[in-house]
Structures are given as C-alpha cells and as structure tokens.
XYZ file of C-alpha atoms in Angstrom:
686
model
C -7.656 28.112 -0.626
C -5.616 31.079 -2.330
C -3.168 31.591 -5.472
C -2.330 35.171 -4.284
C 0.694 33.321 -2.578
C 3.607 31.864 -4.061
C 4.222 28.199 -3.879
C 6.988 27.458 -2.139
C 9.820 26.392 -5.160
C 9.590 22.576 -4.715
C 8.386 19.056 -6.268
C 6.238 18.485 -3.087
C 2.905 18.252 -5.194
C 1.515 20.377 -1.793
C 3.229 23.153 -2.323
C 2.240 23.320 -6.166
C -1.710 22.894 -6.004
C -2.680 24.956 -8.543
C -6.321 24.468 -10.021
C -6.117 21.215 -10.794
C -5.082 19.578 -7.542
C -2.563 16.512 -8.742
C -4.494 14.023 -6.468
C -3.030 11.758 -8.153
C 0.934 12.656 -6.941
C -0.085 13.556 -3.695
C 1.549 11.328 -0.922
C 1.571 10.663 2.900
C 5.277 11.628 3.093
C 4.283 15.073 1.598
C 2.118 16.214 4.313
C 4.687 17.427 7.651
C 7.019 18.898 5.180
C 4.597 21.164 3.297
C 3.102 22.482 6.441
C 6.581 23.181 8.081
C 7.046 24.998 5.140
C 4.305 26.560 4.708
C 3.796 27.583 8.847
C 7.222 29.311 8.116
C 6.261 31.481 4.891
C 3.141 32.136 6.731
C 4.472 33.540 10.160
C 6.439 35.984 7.811
C 3.445 37.163 6.206
C 2.339 36.985 9.890
C 5.033 39.219 11.122
C 4.973 41.637 8.305
C 0.896 41.982 8.485
C 1.651 43.184 12.330
C 4.616 45.922 11.041
C 1.675 47.607 8.480
C 1.089 50.604 10.561
C 5.095 51.150 9.362
C 4.205 51.667 5.581
C 0.888 53.299 6.280
C -0.853 50.044 6.009
C -0.273 49.547 2.747
C -2.510 46.773 1.229
C -3.115 46.037 4.719
C -6.663 44.214 4.549
C -6.280 42.209 0.903
C -3.031 40.969 2.553
C -4.970 39.906 5.766
C -7.661 38.270 3.988
C -5.602 35.471 2.614
C -2.916 35.241 5.443
C -2.673 31.297 6.192
C -4.642 30.649 3.299
C -2.843 28.485 1.358
C -1.893 26.427 4.249
C -5.459 25.963 5.490
C -5.820 24.552 1.802
C -3.162 21.983 2.248
C -5.155 21.180 5.709
C -8.526 20.686 3.945
C -6.238 18.507 1.145
C -4.723 16.239 3.452
C -7.867 15.801 5.598
C -9.495 15.327 3.144
C -7.262 12.320 1.674
C -7.451 10.726 5.473
C -11.442 10.839 4.445
C -11.550 9.609 1.093
C -8.928 7.020 0.932
C -7.949 6.432 4.437
C -4.982 4.227 5.258
C -2.362 3.804 8.184
C -0.125 6.299 6.407
C -2.187 8.986 5.573
C -3.847 9.525 9.282
C -0.462 9.254 10.467
C -0.209 12.217 8.212
C -2.800 14.035 9.836
C -2.307 13.757 13.176
C 1.170 15.017 12.606
C 0.425 18.328 11.150
C -3.649 18.692 13.178
C -1.483 20.384 16.295
C 1.169 22.159 14.375
C -1.681 23.608 12.451
C -3.983 24.538 15.447
C -1.228 26.588 16.890
C -0.501 28.558 14.014
C -3.869 29.481 13.786
C -4.582 29.809 17.168
C -1.368 32.009 17.838
C -2.177 34.074 14.528
C -5.333 35.565 16.384
C -3.051 36.000 19.430
C -0.457 37.888 17.714
C -0.175 40.997 19.781
C 1.099 42.869 16.611
C -1.590 42.310 14.042
C -4.134 42.888 16.950
C -2.371 46.404 17.809
C -2.182 46.684 13.673
C -6.089 45.381 13.555
C -7.403 48.180 15.914
C -4.995 50.789 14.590
C -6.026 50.547 11.146
C -9.856 50.300 12.206
C -8.912 54.129 13.455
C -7.943 55.053 9.514
C -9.453 57.764 7.467
C -9.156 54.937 5.013
C -11.110 52.427 7.358
C -13.651 54.968 7.197
C -14.296 55.058 3.581
C -14.121 50.878 2.716
C -17.137 49.468 0.491
C -19.660 47.669 2.159
C -17.909 44.175 1.996
C -14.762 45.116 2.980
C -15.629 47.174 5.971
C -18.174 43.747 7.327
C -14.740 41.874 6.953
C -13.057 44.359 8.908
C -15.444 44.549 11.344
C -15.796 41.189 11.794
C -12.850 40.011 12.183
C -12.130 42.811 14.648
C -15.157 40.800 16.941
C -13.774 37.322 16.075
C -10.495 38.096 17.165
C -11.613 39.661 20.518
C -13.767 36.521 21.094
C -11.210 34.015 20.086
C -8.984 35.691 23.095
C -6.915 38.417 21.625
C -7.140 40.603 24.842
C -5.699 37.626 27.251
C -3.086 38.072 29.104
C 0.024 35.908 27.903
C -1.064 32.711 30.574
C -4.712 32.958 29.052
C -3.134 33.126 25.671
C -1.015 30.253 26.209
C -3.786 28.091 28.142
C -5.653 28.718 24.713
C -3.324 27.399 22.519
C -2.933 24.112 24.509
C -7.068 24.181 24.395
C -7.720 23.925 20.925
C -4.192 21.215 20.039
C -5.706 19.257 22.808
C -9.465 19.679 20.824
C -7.955 18.985 17.708
C -6.488 16.061 18.706
C -9.080 14.281 20.709
C -12.043 15.276 17.881
C -9.941 13.883 15.510
C -9.261 10.410 17.118
C -12.990 10.647 18.292
C -13.628 10.895 14.408
C -11.366 7.907 13.632
C -12.753 5.430 15.992
C -16.014 5.961 14.370
C -14.491 5.001 11.043
C -12.847 2.018 12.238
C -15.916 0.975 14.304
C -18.020 1.360 10.992
C -15.146 -0.456 8.984
C -14.438 -3.323 11.390
C -17.842 -4.840 11.156
C -19.218 -7.106 8.610
C -21.589 -10.464 8.544
C -22.173 -12.988 6.010
C -25.443 -14.399 6.000
C -27.171 -16.832 3.594
C -29.723 -16.045 1.147
C -32.807 -16.949 3.418
C -32.166 -14.502 5.949
C -32.608 -11.630 3.472
C -36.656 -12.090 2.906
C -38.498 -8.988 2.659
C -34.795 -7.007 1.348
C -34.924 -5.025 -2.288
C -33.926 -7.644 -4.886
C -30.833 -4.837 -5.965
C -29.589 -4.884 -2.489
C -29.610 -8.858 -2.386
C -27.471 -8.869 -5.832
C -25.455 -6.108 -4.411
C -24.309 -7.893 -0.725
C -24.431 -10.700 -2.619
C -21.167 -9.637 -5.509
C -19.922 -7.936 -2.222
C -19.414 -11.578 -0.438
C -18.289 -12.845 -3.322
C -15.497 -10.139 -3.544
C -14.295 -10.999 0.010
C -14.065 -14.953 -0.899
C -17.441 -15.809 0.701
C -18.890 -16.513 -2.647
C -22.678 -17.926 -2.139
C -23.606 -15.606 0.966
C -24.111 -11.770 1.315
C -21.959 -9.711 2.997
C -23.726 -6.849 5.084
C -22.077 -4.136 6.796
C -22.567 -0.718 8.617
C -22.736 1.402 5.270
C -25.837 3.719 4.709
C -27.153 1.941 1.859
C -26.459 -1.279 3.171
C -27.732 -0.504 6.860
C -30.929 1.409 6.243
C -32.614 -0.572 4.143
C -32.053 -4.300 5.912
C -33.740 -2.306 9.459
C -36.377 -0.858 6.765
C -37.314 -3.983 4.479
C -36.076 -7.439 6.644
C -38.316 -9.848 7.741
C -35.673 -11.350 10.041
C -36.278 -9.752 13.576
C -33.455 -11.863 14.759
C -31.427 -10.102 12.286
C -32.534 -6.843 12.343
C -31.649 -6.719 15.825
C -28.337 -8.120 15.132
C -27.196 -5.285 13.188
C -28.963 -2.653 15.499
C -26.703 -3.353 18.093
C -24.199 -3.620 15.927
C -24.437 -0.461 15.223
C -24.456 0.746 18.626
C -21.584 -0.129 19.399
C -19.807 1.900 16.619
C -17.811 4.485 18.693
C -17.612 2.203 22.018
C -15.987 -0.805 20.423
C -12.366 -2.206 22.386
C -9.524 0.318 21.343
C -11.691 2.822 20.034
C -14.028 3.904 22.819
C -15.297 7.393 22.237
C -16.849 7.244 25.588
C -13.472 7.938 27.078
C -13.105 10.747 24.839
C -16.645 12.672 25.608
C -15.580 14.139 29.000
C -12.688 15.607 28.534
C -13.846 16.774 24.979
C -16.992 18.476 26.572
C -14.910 19.865 29.444
C -12.109 21.512 27.461
C -14.883 23.028 25.807
C -16.631 24.714 28.910
C -12.585 25.874 29.942
C -12.192 27.198 26.352
C -15.548 29.517 26.818
C -14.969 30.122 30.486
C -11.975 31.667 29.530
C -13.124 33.877 26.907
C -15.405 35.733 29.006
C -18.724 32.791 28.148
C -20.553 31.307 30.347
C -21.446 28.528 28.336
C -19.497 26.948 24.809
C -22.938 27.136 23.178
C -22.911 31.145 23.969
C -19.600 31.587 22.511
C -20.269 29.246 19.274
C -23.809 31.381 18.869
C -22.616 35.329 19.461
C -21.882 35.228 15.734
C -24.673 33.255 14.535
C -28.604 34.180 13.371
C -29.660 32.845 16.983
C -27.403 34.869 19.286
C -27.226 32.622 21.760
C -27.277 29.425 23.554
C -30.730 29.925 24.748
C -32.095 31.637 21.906
C -31.589 28.436 20.463
C -32.856 26.155 23.504
C -35.984 28.412 23.052
C -36.680 27.839 19.242
C -35.886 24.149 19.518
C -38.608 23.888 22.376
C -41.027 25.764 20.619
C -40.827 23.687 17.653
C -40.777 20.700 20.000
C -44.154 21.186 21.729
C -45.639 22.853 18.746
C -44.670 18.848 17.178
C -45.249 16.587 20.098
C -48.862 15.842 20.122
C -48.738 14.967 16.807
C -45.867 12.798 17.297
C -47.616 11.249 20.413
C -50.469 10.781 17.559
C -48.166 8.645 14.960
C -46.694 6.661 17.889
C -50.355 5.397 18.967
C -50.982 4.746 15.164
C -47.700 2.779 14.630
C -48.466 0.967 18.121
C -51.674 -0.349 17.372
C -51.140 -1.309 13.278
C -48.476 -2.887 15.229
C -50.836 -5.091 17.370
C -53.099 -5.526 14.984
C -50.603 -7.441 12.424
C -48.097 -8.830 15.225
C -50.743 -10.207 17.383
C -51.122 -9.452 21.340
C -48.395 -11.657 22.283
C -46.038 -10.265 20.095
C -43.072 -8.373 21.991
C -42.973 -4.837 22.854
C -41.804 -2.843 19.821
C -37.756 -2.285 19.711
C -35.963 0.145 18.271
C -34.840 -2.245 15.479
C -38.973 -2.514 14.571
C -39.689 1.171 14.101
C -38.655 1.724 10.753
C -39.555 -1.805 9.561
C -43.489 -2.003 11.158
C -43.294 2.065 10.056
C -42.948 1.147 6.388
C -45.160 -1.607 6.737
C -48.107 0.930 7.350
C -46.829 3.064 4.872
C -47.512 0.521 2.024
C -51.112 -0.397 3.722
C -52.126 3.611 4.051
C -50.877 4.575 0.950
C -50.300 1.339 -1.289
C -46.443 2.880 -1.583
C -43.233 1.427 -1.154
C -40.179 3.777 -1.310
C -38.678 1.012 -3.482
C -40.825 1.356 -6.061
C -39.134 4.924 -7.266
C -35.437 3.634 -7.010
C -35.843 2.702 -10.992
C -36.298 5.879 -11.718
C -33.241 7.161 -10.389
C -30.424 6.399 -11.218
C -27.414 8.546 -10.668
C -26.353 9.639 -14.338
C -29.896 10.783 -15.017
C -30.484 12.906 -11.593
C -27.038 14.423 -12.224
C -27.956 15.416 -15.741
C -31.420 16.428 -14.507
C -29.937 18.797 -11.841
C -27.362 19.907 -13.962
C -30.009 21.002 -16.740
C -32.477 22.294 -13.971
C -29.533 24.085 -12.983
C -29.120 25.955 -16.239
C -33.298 26.909 -16.334
C -33.135 28.250 -12.575
C -29.633 30.113 -12.282
C -28.282 29.672 -16.023
C -25.265 28.320 -15.123
C -23.818 25.228 -17.445
C -22.314 21.995 -16.350
C -20.419 19.806 -17.882
C -17.926 16.721 -17.140
C -14.530 17.578 -17.721
C -10.963 15.897 -17.089
C -8.649 16.460 -13.865
C -6.490 14.009 -11.759
C -8.778 12.357 -8.720
C -8.399 10.055 -5.610
C -10.026 7.085 -6.706
C -11.172 5.523 -10.076
C -14.580 7.235 -9.252
C -13.632 10.291 -8.859
C -15.399 12.703 -11.752
C -14.368 15.951 -12.565
C -16.632 19.081 -14.005
C -16.863 22.597 -15.258
C -19.092 25.187 -14.479
C -20.060 27.791 -16.982
C -22.511 31.483 -16.808
C -24.662 32.126 -19.315
C -21.322 34.521 -20.997
C -19.874 31.575 -21.201
C -17.484 32.668 -18.775
C -15.611 29.733 -16.452
C -16.738 30.224 -13.099
C -16.102 27.269 -11.161
C -15.403 23.526 -11.084
C -15.841 20.483 -9.396
C -15.159 16.654 -7.890
C -17.589 14.426 -7.319
C -16.957 10.864 -5.339
C -20.297 9.219 -4.774
C -20.155 5.736 -3.549
C -19.059 4.328 0.046
C -15.653 2.669 0.622
C -14.284 0.914 3.701
C -11.732 3.443 2.943
C -14.100 6.469 3.167
C -15.630 8.025 6.185
C -19.359 8.195 6.174
C -21.971 11.139 5.398
C -22.195 13.608 2.304
C -20.299 16.595 2.540
C -19.021 19.463 0.353
C -15.659 21.136 0.844
C -14.286 23.871 -1.114
C -11.278 23.796 -1.946
C -10.045 26.860 -4.070
C -11.893 30.273 -3.617
C -12.094 32.472 -6.739
C -14.215 35.459 -7.408
C -13.854 39.102 -8.451
C -10.043 40.326 -9.065
C -8.493 43.229 -10.522
C -7.692 41.186 -13.766
C -11.343 39.993 -13.976
C -12.991 36.538 -12.574
C -10.941 33.673 -11.123
C -12.953 30.008 -10.901
C -13.920 28.218 -7.598
C -13.112 24.929 -7.109
C -15.028 22.651 -4.480
C -15.727 18.826 -4.288
C -18.742 16.612 -3.341
C -19.439 13.307 -1.243
C -21.422 10.767 -0.289
C -22.041 7.354 0.601
C -24.794 6.324 -1.944
C -26.512 3.630 -3.182
C -23.276 2.238 -5.457
C -23.202 0.255 -9.151
C -23.510 -3.473 -8.534
C -22.810 -5.705 -11.974
C -24.420 -4.332 -14.626
C -27.249 -2.382 -12.654
C -25.836 1.505 -12.457
C -26.361 3.285 -9.269
C -30.149 3.392 -8.084
C -30.818 6.145 -5.717
C -34.061 5.933 -3.359
C -35.817 9.539 -2.506
C -33.484 10.776 0.258
C -30.197 9.761 -1.731
C -31.706 11.995 -4.108
C -32.263 14.708 -1.912
C -28.520 14.276 -0.509
C -26.931 15.113 -3.953
C -29.597 18.030 -4.004
C -28.870 18.963 -0.744
C -24.817 18.618 -1.314
C -25.392 20.413 -5.073
C -26.884 23.339 -3.217
C -23.887 24.123 -0.749
C -21.725 23.840 -3.800
C -23.320 26.324 -5.641
C -23.234 29.002 -2.674
C -19.604 28.336 -3.709
C -19.331 28.198 -7.220
C -21.834 31.316 -8.036
C -20.445 33.682 -5.319
C -19.139 36.575 -6.486
C -17.929 38.697 -3.345
C -14.484 40.350 -3.903
C -13.515 39.465 -0.090
C -12.116 35.879 0.319
C -12.989 35.457 3.324
C -16.965 36.089 2.979
C -16.863 34.562 0.122
C -19.030 31.576 -0.495
C -20.515 29.610 2.192
C -18.356 31.933 4.545
C -21.607 32.621 6.398
C -23.345 32.098 9.467
C -23.737 28.233 10.501
C -27.557 28.657 11.182
C -27.885 30.264 7.408
C -25.284 28.125 5.725
C -28.259 25.215 5.148
C -30.240 27.455 3.597
C -29.363 27.214 -0.294
C -28.450 23.601 0.198
C -31.853 22.990 1.937
C -34.097 25.042 -0.713
C -32.787 22.755 -3.233
C -34.168 19.720 -2.133
C -37.399 21.418 -2.996
C -37.019 20.864 -6.156
C -37.193 17.048 -5.971
C -40.749 17.156 -4.686
C -41.945 19.190 -8.155
C -43.091 17.526 -10.811
C -41.048 19.981 -13.181
C -38.248 18.762 -11.448
C -39.103 15.529 -11.858
C -39.607 15.215 -15.143
C -35.507 16.377 -15.659
C -34.190 13.557 -13.255
C -36.724 10.794 -12.785
C -36.235 8.200 -15.877
C -36.482 4.516 -15.400
C -32.834 3.066 -15.924
C -34.154 0.576 -18.406
C -37.129 2.118 -20.698
C -35.913 5.466 -19.982
C -40.112 6.703 -19.447
C -40.666 9.137 -16.556
C -42.056 8.882 -13.436
C -45.756 7.600 -13.830
C -48.279 10.011 -12.305
C -50.091 7.317 -10.183
C -46.680 7.070 -8.572
C -46.147 10.705 -7.732
C -49.201 11.286 -6.458
C -48.868 8.256 -4.236
C -44.909 9.761 -3.471
C -46.769 13.232 -2.861
C -49.432 11.656 -0.524
C -46.748 10.142 1.186
C -45.236 12.697 1.778
C -45.762 13.658 5.175
C -46.219 9.999 6.443
C -44.499 10.421 9.993
C -43.496 13.494 9.606
C -43.404 14.129 13.475
C -41.510 11.470 14.130
C -38.820 12.729 11.631
C -39.233 16.399 13.041
C -38.401 14.799 16.575
C -35.448 12.775 15.312
C -33.777 16.096 14.454
C -35.270 17.850 17.132
C -33.506 15.542 19.707
C -30.333 15.769 17.578
C -30.120 19.357 18.626
C -31.242 19.648 21.641
C -29.072 16.805 23.221
C -26.334 19.121 21.333
C -27.567 22.478 23.100
C -28.119 20.654 26.222
C -24.591 19.410 26.352
C -23.036 22.187 25.344
C -25.502 24.856 27.270
C -26.662 22.994 30.751
C -24.436 19.799 31.282
C -22.209 19.870 34.096
C -19.830 17.175 35.848
C -21.924 17.453 38.597
C -25.122 15.849 36.316
C -23.446 12.617 36.084
C -21.832 10.147 33.319
C -22.469 12.190 29.937
C -23.332 8.896 28.237
C -26.188 8.176 30.763
C -27.372 12.344 30.307
C -27.846 11.769 26.750
C -29.322 8.626 26.949
C -31.913 9.831 29.069
C -32.499 12.940 27.228
C -32.263 11.405 23.797
C -35.473 9.264 25.127
C -37.902 11.593 25.350
C -37.848 12.077 21.669
C -38.377 8.221 20.501
C -40.812 6.260 19.406
C -39.852 3.335 21.831
C -37.636 3.458 24.605
C -33.650 2.886 23.523
C -31.194 0.540 24.111
C -30.149 0.370 27.668
C -26.740 1.061 26.214
C -27.457 3.531 23.660
C -24.420 5.344 22.745
C -25.506 7.156 19.726
C -23.175 10.660 21.215
C -20.422 8.385 21.246
C -20.783 8.379 17.520
C -22.696 11.618 16.634
C -19.634 12.958 13.998
C -21.337 15.935 13.364
C -20.766 17.526 17.144
C -17.390 15.659 18.526
C -15.148 15.092 14.749
C -13.436 18.596 15.008
C -12.905 21.224 17.403
C -15.877 22.644 16.392
C -17.847 21.255 13.734
C -21.761 21.533 14.189
C -21.071 21.327 18.447
C -23.586 23.999 19.576
C -24.944 24.411 16.255
C -27.100 21.126 14.867
C -30.461 22.820 15.532
C -29.114 25.257 12.097
C -30.767 22.480 10.238
C -34.127 22.729 11.426
C -33.319 27.279 11.400
C -32.811 26.954 7.828
C -35.727 24.719 7.208
C -38.056 27.604 8.190
C -36.052 29.769 5.739
C -36.099 27.085 3.215
C -39.730 26.321 3.195
C -40.669 29.565 2.803
C -38.105 31.022 0.456
C -39.320 28.390 -1.916
C -42.932 29.518 -1.874
C -41.423 32.270 -3.742
C -40.635 30.054 -6.856
C -43.904 28.307 -6.109
C -45.890 31.623 -6.762
C -43.540 32.609 -9.423
C -43.251 29.030 -11.124
C -40.290 26.575 -10.131
C -38.260 27.141 -13.460
C -38.677 31.115 -13.829
C -35.234 32.539 -14.594
C -36.177 35.665 -13.201
C -36.752 34.150 -9.885
C -33.649 32.477 -9.614
C -31.852 35.300 -11.372
C -32.757 37.567 -8.178
C -32.430 34.553 -5.632
C -28.344 34.620 -6.846
C -27.860 38.020 -7.169
C -29.698 38.795 -4.459
C -28.248 36.429 -1.847
C -26.792 33.176 -3.547
C -23.878 35.278 -5.008
C -23.081 37.623 -1.604
C -21.782 35.238 0.705
C -21.559 36.927 4.190
C -20.901 40.364 2.720
C -24.047 40.959 4.571
C -26.370 39.852 7.450
C -27.744 37.027 6.169
C -31.012 38.188 7.620
C -30.701 41.361 4.869
C -29.817 38.549 2.568
C -33.367 37.042 3.353
C -35.410 40.187 3.016
C -33.553 41.250 -0.277
C -34.891 38.629 -1.828
C -38.381 37.898 -0.102
C -39.033 41.560 0.870
C -39.755 40.323 4.281
C -38.935 38.784 7.528
C -39.572 34.248 7.549
C -42.456 33.165 7.910
C -42.217 30.849 10.454
C -45.002 28.489 10.198
C -43.956 27.623 6.934
C -42.200 24.897 7.852
C -44.996 23.421 9.813
C -47.308 24.083 7.340
C -45.130 22.462 4.765
C -44.796 19.255 6.976
C -48.628 18.989 7.781
C -47.595 19.907 11.576
C -50.571 22.166 12.271
C -54.319 22.471 13.201
C -55.775 19.921 15.268
C -54.240 16.301 13.708
C -54.963 14.092 10.975
C-alpha cells in the first residue's frame, strides 16, 4: 500500500484508505468500483512509465517501485475482509475483483513498452551509480520480468494471462471450499462423551451449544482450539474417530470438492512453468530463493528425513509398546485418531507432565504484555494499545515507537475463531512505510489467528503451541514494522520465501527460556509465575516425539515438492499419489480415503502461496536454531545483540542477498547441525 499516488476523489472508502483504514465503513459493494478505478489509474501510470526514455527517465525507479501498489492494497483489504468476516456478499465481491487484478498485474509484467524502458534504463549512466538498494531493486525487477514472461511472443503472453487468471479463480474456489467444509460441521454431544477432556473446553463447548439453542449439550466443531484437544484428550474412541473422519471430509464435501480442482491447478502450474522455460513449477518458483531449484530443495528434505528416520522408527516402536501394555493384546490396531491420544498418555507417564497444566499460566493478555516488554528489552521498541476502526468487535489496534519516541508502525490483531473466519494464523502488511525524503513514515500490518477464545468469565488461556504462534506472527510483524529500506518493493518481508520464516521462528525461541517465561507466564487467577518444577518438566518434554513432529513437517514439504517437481498425469490419480507418499511419514497407516491435500491451503489457496515452498519452514528452522545460539551465548535480553540483529538483518528486508544478511549478523554461514541438535536428533538414539 502506498500514499505516493493521490487517491481518486470519491466517497468510496476503498479509494481513501488513509493510514487508519476505515474498516467500519467498507462494504462489499465498494470493492469492484474501487478496483475498476484503480486499474484505470494504474494503467495510466504504467503508460507514463513506458514513456520514461522521452523524459530522460526522470523518477523512473521511484515510480516503478510504487506502480500498482494502491491497487494491490485494495485487493489485500478486500481479500482480508472476505477471510475474517466472510459472507456471500464479500465472497462475490472478492471473486469479482480477482480476475481483474490478476489480469492487470500479469499484463504489467508483460508490457513491451515498460520492458523496453527498463532495459534501456539499465544501460544508462545513472543506473551504474545507484545505491546498493536501488541497484538490487533494478536487477531483481529485470530478472523477475524476464522470468515472468516479458520476452514471450504475443501468443505466449496471451496464454500466460489466461493461465494466471484461471489459477486465481481455481485457488480461490479451493480456499472457499475448505472454509465452507469447516464451517458446515457441528456435532452436539452430552457431557458423558467428553470424559478426559479439559474442563475449560467442556465449559466453552457447553456455552457454545447454549448459544446455538442446544442447552445441556456440547457443540463440537472442527476449529483447531476444539478439534485438536478432543483428539488428544477425549477418552471416547468412537468420538475421536467420528471427528477425525469428519475432518478428513473437509475439502471433499458435496458442492465443495477440491478433488476436482487439484488436477486442474497442477496442470495449469506445469503449463505455466513450461511456457516460461522451466522444467518444473518448482524450478520456476525457487529460481530466486535460497535453495535455487526444486532439486536442491528435494535434496535438503531427503537429507533431513534420512537423518531423522531412525529416531522416528524408535519413537513409533515405543508408542506401540506402550499402547499394547496399557490397552491389552486384544485392543484394535492404532488408528490415526489414536496416535495423539496415546502419545499424550505416554508423555504424561514419562515426564509427569500435562501441557494443559501450563494453560492457566498463559492468559492472552499476559502473553501479549510480556511479549511487548521482551521486545522493548531486546529490540528497543514500545508497543501500546491505541484506537482505530476494526472489522469486528474483537479487533484491537496498537502503535509501535522506537527508543527515540518516533512512531514507526501500527498493527491490528484478531486472535479468535469465528464461523465467518478462515482457519490458521497469519500476518499481513497493509502499508509499507520507511525512509522518505521528508522523514520516516510508519508501517501498518495485522496479525490474525484462531486461538483458544475466552469463555464466560474465563479469559483466553493459551497452550504452549498457541503461545509460540503469537510469537511467530509477531516475528513476521517485526520484520515488517522495523524495516528501514528506502525501496518499498524490498522492504520488510519482501525477501526470499525460504528466508521469510527466520524472524518469525527465531522469536519463538524466547518462549522456551526462563527469562522469556518470567514475562509472559502469570497464572490468570493468582498472578504467580510459572513454577520451576513445571518449567523443568516442560523442558524435559520439549523433544518428546521430536522425530514424529519433524517427519510431519517433512511430509508436507515432500508432497509439495513431489507434486510440483515430479508428479505427472501418467502417475495416476493425484489423491492416491499424495496419499501413498504421505503414508511413508505417518506413525500408523492413514485412512484409505485420506484427503489431506484437498484441504492443504498453504499450497492451493492462492496462485502460488507456499506451493513448492513449504520446505521453507524447515530451511528457516536451521537458520533460527543457529542464529538464536548467539542470543543464548550473549544473553537473551542483551540489548546490543538485539540492536545488531535489527541493524544487520531484520531492518534490511530484501535489500541484500539473504545469505549475506545472515553472515552480517552471525559472522559466518549457518551451522546445518544446529536444528538437529536442538531437537535431540543426533547421536545413536535415546
């Protein structure tokens, strides 16, 4: 989003966003007219840029940097609202603008006049004297135009536009089908079926049932804060099975079946890659990332898998033996809905530790307060709640100031699930500020999640994974908010996809330190800190079934890369292909009709998204495990270390090669063994 171009004079709030976005005024009916107006204006800006040689390229790079950003901002806002207050009207509005915006940006990248002007500018004397940031922007833009088809003939350009528009439509439908599948399911059960389930979840599902005119029962859904604990704690095996099978149907239900879309999406992606001169879609996507190619990413994952598998096999033998000892020789074979339940039983017995015991110490308000204080100590920023219109009553708004008292960023939060909200957790950049000729403009972003909500008089109490999620998304936000790059296109999270998770995953490490917990953990009733006995149990259990956790991530990355680098239609049904591949990484055989990739939104809910890039999580884990070792050595609250991290890496966005940014902070290349050591996956076993 940019303020460089004047908004069209209109009462349409999407054409007058400003810094504090008028979310309370924006209506679905505003979307298409705003996009039409901004496409027309952006087209004029594009033609003006294409004529830059006629005026000696005056302001060429600066104008190129912000070309189409106001249009992109409106698309972000509309897509966001469709994801957090979804309705038939918002869906229709989003679906109406998606092909128009996709067509414009595809044609922008294929514009012969702009491409000619860019190549001509690259040969000028001015281009040879650019600052490192602007020189990198020019080179990356030239490379991107070439990689995205600027040299195609007219027929190729027409086909590429068609492919991009169709992919936009299909992936949007995929995402909608997943959201509808989760929203459609509800199960009402009596209290007797919830034996073993934490009391706080019983209370919450009872209140939810009452709100849906089912007083005296419990309303169960597939939202993560309900579904996850039920599979982990419910003693009723038939209930766990019923929920697991229902969850498996997400993405394949009648009228919302992604099995029909997947082959089309993959075929179009393959055609797009071939049209642009790449062997596979993975090679196309990874050409400008740290890995460099699909083959390199596959080799990375296979190496980790080979080194982890002996530990994984040992963990599964332990789990099977424990199950037989407890359930008896005549008990049925372990099924997918049994693994979380019996793994939790094993952990409780081995470590005398139940993660639910931590939840009372992590009220959301304290976690956020502690996170903000940690950020003040380490990164020198102050975060304070402020006021701005939101899209829902639960939305909050905050300002960030630096040590000089300068306002450098603001952000929104929306943490709890709703039937009208998509699943998962995410950070979005809404406005890119940073250095300007007349000073510093603040950044604007948002964080959303689907965490355990308040229930009655009980505040939101988070489990350990949810606390890590809050830290993870705030790590992304800091990458955006602390950016000091003068080129907006290289600011903040505009970095290689396999580098973007470093700041988010690095911040999670503080959750496991005594110093970090002293700030974020306070019992919601007594105010006492986390007892040392509980902390020691938490640490001891940290790497429990670490290999299984790692293999789960490898499975996602491997099926992603296989589908986008290896799979061909001759390999047969894509669902069967993926199911057989994922089975290699499962503790027990999956359901015969397992349909996970029909709900794998990371890969198929947008034209690119994490497609061919899910390996980035593990790639960045290697980086974060190694980078945090410097904080461990120099002090996790060491202000100087935090300052150097911000100055050498976090504030520099994509203004230099990511490997160089890492070396600037660490003084060396990453230690590939750091992640396996942290996870206890080294040596000969346990």
